[in-house]
mmCIF file of C-alpha atoms in Angstrom:
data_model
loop_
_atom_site.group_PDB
_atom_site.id
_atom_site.type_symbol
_atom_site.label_atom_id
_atom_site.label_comp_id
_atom_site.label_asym_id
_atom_site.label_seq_id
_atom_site.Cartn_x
_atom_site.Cartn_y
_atom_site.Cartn_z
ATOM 1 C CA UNK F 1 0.000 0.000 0.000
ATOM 2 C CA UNK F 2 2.952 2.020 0.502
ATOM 3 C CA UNK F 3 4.318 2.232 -3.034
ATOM 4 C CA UNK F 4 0.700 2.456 -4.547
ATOM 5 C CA UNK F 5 0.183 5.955 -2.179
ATOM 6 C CA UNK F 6 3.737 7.014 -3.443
ATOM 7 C CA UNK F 7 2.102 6.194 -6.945
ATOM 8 C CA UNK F 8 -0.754 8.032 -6.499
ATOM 9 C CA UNK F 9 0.649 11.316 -5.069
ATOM 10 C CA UNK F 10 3.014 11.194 -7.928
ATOM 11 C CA UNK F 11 0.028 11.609 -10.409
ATOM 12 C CA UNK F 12 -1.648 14.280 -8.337
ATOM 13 C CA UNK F 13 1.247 16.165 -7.952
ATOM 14 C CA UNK F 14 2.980 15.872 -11.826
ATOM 15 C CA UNK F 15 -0.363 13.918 -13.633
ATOM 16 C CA UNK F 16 0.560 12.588 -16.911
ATOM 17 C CA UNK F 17 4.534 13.599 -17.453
ATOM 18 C CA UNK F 18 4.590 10.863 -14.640
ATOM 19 C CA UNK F 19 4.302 7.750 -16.715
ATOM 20 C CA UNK F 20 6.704 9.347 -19.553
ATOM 21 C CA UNK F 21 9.408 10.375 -17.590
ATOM 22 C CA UNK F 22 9.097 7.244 -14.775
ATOM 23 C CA UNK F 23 9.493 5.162 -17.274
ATOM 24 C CA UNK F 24 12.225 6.566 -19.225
ATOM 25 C CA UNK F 25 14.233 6.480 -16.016
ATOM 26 C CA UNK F 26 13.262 3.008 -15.065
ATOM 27 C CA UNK F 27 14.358 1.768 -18.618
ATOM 28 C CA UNK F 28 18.040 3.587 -17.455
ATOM 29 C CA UNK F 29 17.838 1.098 -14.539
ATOM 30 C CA UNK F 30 17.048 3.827 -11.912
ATOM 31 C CA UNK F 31 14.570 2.350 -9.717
ATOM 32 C CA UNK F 32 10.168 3.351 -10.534
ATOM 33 C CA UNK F 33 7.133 0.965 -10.178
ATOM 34 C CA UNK F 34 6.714 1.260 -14.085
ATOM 35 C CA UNK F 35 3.698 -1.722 -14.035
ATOM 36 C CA UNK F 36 1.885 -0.774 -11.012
ATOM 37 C CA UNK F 37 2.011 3.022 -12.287
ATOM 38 C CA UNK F 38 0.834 2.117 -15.452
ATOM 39 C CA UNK F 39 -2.115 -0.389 -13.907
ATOM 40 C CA UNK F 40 -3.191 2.741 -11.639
ATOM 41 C CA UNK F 41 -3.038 5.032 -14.427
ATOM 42 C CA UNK F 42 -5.723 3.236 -16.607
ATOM 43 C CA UNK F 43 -7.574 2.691 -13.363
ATOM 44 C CA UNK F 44 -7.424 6.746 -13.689
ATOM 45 C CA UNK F 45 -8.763 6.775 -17.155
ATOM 46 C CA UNK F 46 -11.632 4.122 -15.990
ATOM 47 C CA UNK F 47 -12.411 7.205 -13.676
ATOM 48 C CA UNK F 48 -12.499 9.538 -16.368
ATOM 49 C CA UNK F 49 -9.850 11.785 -15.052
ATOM 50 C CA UNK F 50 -7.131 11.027 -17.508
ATOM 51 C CA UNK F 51 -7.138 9.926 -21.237
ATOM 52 C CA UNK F 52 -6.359 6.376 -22.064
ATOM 53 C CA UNK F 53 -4.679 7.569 -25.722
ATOM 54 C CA UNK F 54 -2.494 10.268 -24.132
ATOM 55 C CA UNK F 55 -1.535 7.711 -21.085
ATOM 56 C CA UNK F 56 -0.527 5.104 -24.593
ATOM 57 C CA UNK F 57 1.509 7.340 -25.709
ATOM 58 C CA UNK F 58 3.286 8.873 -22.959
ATOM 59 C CA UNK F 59 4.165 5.524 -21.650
ATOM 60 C CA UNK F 60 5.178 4.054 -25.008
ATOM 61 C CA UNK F 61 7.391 7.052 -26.058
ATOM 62 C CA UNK F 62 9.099 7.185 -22.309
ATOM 63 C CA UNK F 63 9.818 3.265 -23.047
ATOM 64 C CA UNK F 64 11.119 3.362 -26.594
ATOM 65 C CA UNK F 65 13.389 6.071 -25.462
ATOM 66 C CA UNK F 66 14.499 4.697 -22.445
ATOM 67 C CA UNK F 67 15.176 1.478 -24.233
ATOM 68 C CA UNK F 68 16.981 3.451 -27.398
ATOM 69 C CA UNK F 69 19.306 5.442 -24.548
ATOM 70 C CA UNK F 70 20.426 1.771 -23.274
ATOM 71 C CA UNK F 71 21.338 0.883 -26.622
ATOM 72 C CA UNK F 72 23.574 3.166 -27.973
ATOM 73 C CA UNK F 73 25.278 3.548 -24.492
ATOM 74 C CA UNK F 74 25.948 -0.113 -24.757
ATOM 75 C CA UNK F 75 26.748 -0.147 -28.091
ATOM 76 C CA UNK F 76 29.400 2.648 -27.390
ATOM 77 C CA UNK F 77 30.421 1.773 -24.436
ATOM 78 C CA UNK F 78 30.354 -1.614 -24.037
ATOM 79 C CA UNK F 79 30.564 -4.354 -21.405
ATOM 80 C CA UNK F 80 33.612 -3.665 -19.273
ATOM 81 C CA UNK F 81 32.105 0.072 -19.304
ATOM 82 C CA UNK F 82 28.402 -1.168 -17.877
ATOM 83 C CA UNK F 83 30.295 -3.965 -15.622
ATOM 84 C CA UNK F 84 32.446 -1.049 -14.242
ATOM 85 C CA UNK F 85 30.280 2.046 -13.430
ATOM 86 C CA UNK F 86 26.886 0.379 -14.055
ATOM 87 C CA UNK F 87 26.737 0.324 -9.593
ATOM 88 C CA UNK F 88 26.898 4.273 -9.852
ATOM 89 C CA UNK F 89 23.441 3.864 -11.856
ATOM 90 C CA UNK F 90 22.091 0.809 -9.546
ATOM 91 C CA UNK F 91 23.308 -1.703 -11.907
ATOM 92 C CA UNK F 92 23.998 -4.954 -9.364
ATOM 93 C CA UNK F 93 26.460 -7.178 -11.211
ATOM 94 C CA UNK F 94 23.919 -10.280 -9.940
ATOM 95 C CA UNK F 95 21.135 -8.589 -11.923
ATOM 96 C CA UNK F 96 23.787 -7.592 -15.302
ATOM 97 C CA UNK F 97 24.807 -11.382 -15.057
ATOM 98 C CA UNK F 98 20.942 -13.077 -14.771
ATOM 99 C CA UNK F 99 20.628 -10.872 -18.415
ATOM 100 C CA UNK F 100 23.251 -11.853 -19.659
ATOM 101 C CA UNK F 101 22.497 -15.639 -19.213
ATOM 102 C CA UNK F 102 19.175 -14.891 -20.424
ATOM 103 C CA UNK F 103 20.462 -12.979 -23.313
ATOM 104 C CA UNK F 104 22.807 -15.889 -24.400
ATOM 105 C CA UNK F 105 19.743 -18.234 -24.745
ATOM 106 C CA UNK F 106 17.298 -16.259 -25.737
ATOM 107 C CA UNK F 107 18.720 -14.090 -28.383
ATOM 108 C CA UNK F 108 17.134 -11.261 -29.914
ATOM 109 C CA UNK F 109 13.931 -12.797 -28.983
ATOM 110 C CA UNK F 110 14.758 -11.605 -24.795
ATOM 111 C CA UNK F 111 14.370 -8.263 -26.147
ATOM 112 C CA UNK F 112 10.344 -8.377 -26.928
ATOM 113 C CA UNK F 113 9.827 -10.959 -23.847
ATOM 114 C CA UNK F 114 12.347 -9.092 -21.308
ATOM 115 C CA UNK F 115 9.983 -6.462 -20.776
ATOM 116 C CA UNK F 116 7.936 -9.425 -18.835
ATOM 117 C CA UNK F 117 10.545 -10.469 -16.458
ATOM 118 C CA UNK F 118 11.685 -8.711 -13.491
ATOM 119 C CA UNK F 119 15.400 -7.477 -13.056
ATOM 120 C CA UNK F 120 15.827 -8.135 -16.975
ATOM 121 C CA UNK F 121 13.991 -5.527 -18.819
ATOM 122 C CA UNK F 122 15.973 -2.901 -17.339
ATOM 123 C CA UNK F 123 19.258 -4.344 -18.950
ATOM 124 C CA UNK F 124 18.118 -5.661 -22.054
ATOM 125 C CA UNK F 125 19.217 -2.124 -23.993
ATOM 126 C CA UNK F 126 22.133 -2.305 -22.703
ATOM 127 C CA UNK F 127 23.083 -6.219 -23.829
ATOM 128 C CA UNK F 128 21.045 -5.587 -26.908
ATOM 129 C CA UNK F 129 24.195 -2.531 -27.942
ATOM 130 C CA UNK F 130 26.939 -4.555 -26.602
ATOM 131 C CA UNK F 131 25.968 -7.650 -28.949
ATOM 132 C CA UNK F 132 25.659 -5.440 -31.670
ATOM 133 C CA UNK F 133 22.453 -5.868 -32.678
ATOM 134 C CA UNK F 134 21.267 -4.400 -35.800
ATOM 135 C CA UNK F 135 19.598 -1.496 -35.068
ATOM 136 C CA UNK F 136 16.600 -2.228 -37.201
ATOM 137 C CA UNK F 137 15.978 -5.332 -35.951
ATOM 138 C CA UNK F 138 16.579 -3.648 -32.300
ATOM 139 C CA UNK F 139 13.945 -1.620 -32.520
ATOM 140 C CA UNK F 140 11.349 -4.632 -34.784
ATOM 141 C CA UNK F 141 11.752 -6.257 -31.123
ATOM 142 C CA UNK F 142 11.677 -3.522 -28.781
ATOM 143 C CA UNK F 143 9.163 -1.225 -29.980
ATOM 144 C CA UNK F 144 7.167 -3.928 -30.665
ATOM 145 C CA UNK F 145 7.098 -5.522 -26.702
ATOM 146 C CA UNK F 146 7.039 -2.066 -25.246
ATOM 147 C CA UNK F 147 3.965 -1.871 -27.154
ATOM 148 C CA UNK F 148 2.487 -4.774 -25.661
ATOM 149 C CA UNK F 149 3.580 -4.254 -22.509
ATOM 150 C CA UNK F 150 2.184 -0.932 -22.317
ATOM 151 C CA UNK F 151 -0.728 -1.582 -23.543
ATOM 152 C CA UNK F 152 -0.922 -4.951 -21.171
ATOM 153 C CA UNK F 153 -0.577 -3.155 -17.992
ATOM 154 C CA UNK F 154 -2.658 0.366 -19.131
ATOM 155 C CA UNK F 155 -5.889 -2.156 -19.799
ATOM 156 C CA UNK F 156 -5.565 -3.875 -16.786
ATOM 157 C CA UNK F 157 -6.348 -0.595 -15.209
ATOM 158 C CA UNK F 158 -8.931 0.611 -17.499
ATOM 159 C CA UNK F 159 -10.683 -2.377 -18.157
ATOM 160 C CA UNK F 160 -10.939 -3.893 -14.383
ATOM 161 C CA UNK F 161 -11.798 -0.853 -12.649
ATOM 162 C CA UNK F 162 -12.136 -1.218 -9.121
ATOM 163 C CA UNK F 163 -10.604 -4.844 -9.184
ATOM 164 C CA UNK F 164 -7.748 -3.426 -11.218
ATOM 165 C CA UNK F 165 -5.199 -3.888 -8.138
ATOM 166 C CA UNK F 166 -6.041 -7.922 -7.988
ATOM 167 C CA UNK F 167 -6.040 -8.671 -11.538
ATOM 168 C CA UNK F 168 -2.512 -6.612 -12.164
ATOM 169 C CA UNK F 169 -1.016 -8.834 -9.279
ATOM 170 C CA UNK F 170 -2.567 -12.098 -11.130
ATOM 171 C CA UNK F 171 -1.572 -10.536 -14.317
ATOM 172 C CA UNK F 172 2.066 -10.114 -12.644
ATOM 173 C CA UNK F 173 2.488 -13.507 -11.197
ATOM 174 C CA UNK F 174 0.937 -15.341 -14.563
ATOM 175 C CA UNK F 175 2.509 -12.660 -17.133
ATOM 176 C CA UNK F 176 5.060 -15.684 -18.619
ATOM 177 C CA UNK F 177 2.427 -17.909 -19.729
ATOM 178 C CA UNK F 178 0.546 -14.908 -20.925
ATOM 179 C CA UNK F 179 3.088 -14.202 -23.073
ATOM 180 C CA UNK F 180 4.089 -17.823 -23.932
ATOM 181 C CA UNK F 181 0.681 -18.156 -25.014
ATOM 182 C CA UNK F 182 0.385 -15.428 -27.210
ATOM 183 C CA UNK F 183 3.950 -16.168 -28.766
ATOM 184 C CA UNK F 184 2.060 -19.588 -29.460
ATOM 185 C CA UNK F 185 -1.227 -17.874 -31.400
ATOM 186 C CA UNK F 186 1.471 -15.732 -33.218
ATOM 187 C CA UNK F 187 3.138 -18.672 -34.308
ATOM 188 C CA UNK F 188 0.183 -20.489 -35.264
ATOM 189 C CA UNK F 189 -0.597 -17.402 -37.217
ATOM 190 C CA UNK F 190 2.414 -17.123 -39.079
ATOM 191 C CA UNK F 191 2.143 -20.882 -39.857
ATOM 192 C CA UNK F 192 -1.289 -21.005 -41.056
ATOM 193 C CA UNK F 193 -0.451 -17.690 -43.549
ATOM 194 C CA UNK F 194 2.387 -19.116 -44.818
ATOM 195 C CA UNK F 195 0.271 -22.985 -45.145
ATOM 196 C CA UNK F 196 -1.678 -21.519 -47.217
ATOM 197 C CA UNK F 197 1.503 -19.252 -49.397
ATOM 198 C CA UNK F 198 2.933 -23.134 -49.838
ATOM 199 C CA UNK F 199 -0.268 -24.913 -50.899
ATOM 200 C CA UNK F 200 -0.817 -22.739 -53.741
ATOM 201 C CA UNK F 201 2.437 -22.664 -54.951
ATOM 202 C CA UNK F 202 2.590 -26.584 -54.936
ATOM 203 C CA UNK F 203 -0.909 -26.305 -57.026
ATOM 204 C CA UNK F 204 1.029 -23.752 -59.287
ATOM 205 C CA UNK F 205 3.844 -25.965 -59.880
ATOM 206 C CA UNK F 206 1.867 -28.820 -61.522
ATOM 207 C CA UNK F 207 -0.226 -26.615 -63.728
ATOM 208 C CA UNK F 208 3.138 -24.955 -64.864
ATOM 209 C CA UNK F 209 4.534 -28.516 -65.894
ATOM 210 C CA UNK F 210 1.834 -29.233 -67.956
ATOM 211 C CA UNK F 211 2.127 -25.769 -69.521
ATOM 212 C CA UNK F 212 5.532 -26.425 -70.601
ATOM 213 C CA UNK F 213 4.493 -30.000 -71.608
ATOM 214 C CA UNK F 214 2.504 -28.685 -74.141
#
């Protein structure tokens, strides 16, 4: 109850430039309840007294650029630079070493999903510059789970109401299997599209035999 009264004096006192500039700092590993802000601050807009589009966009922008920040600074400077100096910006060497486990076996893929797991979103930038990701393909990932992250934790608030506070703490214990889940439907998305790509083309290859046959 502590942190959510912190949370809510923050939005009476600063209102929407909250969720921007929280989150922006949180993505630079300083420390800010960037879910439970972002739960109470559709449970605002369910109240009427903020906009749901504005809160979107504040909240994606302050995570895209948050996330962007990481990766150029560890793109530039690297990991003896982040292992180094990273404590001055409450970097803990256990939490730089979990990511970078994760990082080896996940890929480019702990980029969208890190977002999801505690003490790894905030350092996924970072590894993300020092293993030289591709920019573009950076950004495919990240932009695409800050997205769904925002949105994810903004609709919990909006949509619950009242009960938003229970169902963000369900929503925070279960949010791995939400996300395997939907990485599943994705996948059976893809596969089904590209099913049907491959059964025409193997009707189109017949019919072009017989073409030349004649």
């Amino acid at each position: 109850m502590e942190l959510l009264e912190k949370v809510q004096h923050l939005f009476g006192s600063y209102g929407y430039s909250v969720l921007f500039f929280g989150l922006l700092l949180e993505f630079i590993a300083l420390p800010f309840p960037g879910e439970t802000t972002m739960a109470y601050a559709g449970f605002l807009s369910y109240k009427g007294h903020l906009d749901f589009g504005i809160l979107a966009i504040l909240a994606f922008l302050g995570t895209t650029i948050g996330m962007t920040i990481t990766y150029f600074i560890g793109a530039k400077a690297g990991l003896p630079f982040i292992t180094r100096y990273g404590k001055w910006f409450l970097m803990k060497q256990d939490k730089l070493d979990k990511t970078q486990k994760w990082f080896a076996k996940y890929g480019n893929a702990l980029i969208f999903i890190g977002y999801f797991i505690p003490g790894v979103r905030h350092f996924t930038g970072y590894f993300a510059g020092i293993a030289a990701v591709p920019f573009r393909k950076f950004a495919l990932y990240a932009y695409s789970g800050a997205l769904f992250w925002v949105l994810l934790f903004l609709g919990i608030g909006k949509i619950f109401g009242p009960q938003w506070n229970a169902v963000f703490h369900l929503a925070h214990q279960y949010t791995a299997y939400i996300v395997a889940g939907i990485g599943l439907l994705l996948i059976a998305a893809v596969l089904y599209r590209y099913r049907k790509a491959w059964a025409a083309r193997s009707l189109r290859k017949p019919a072009a035999i017989r073409q030349r046959q004649k």
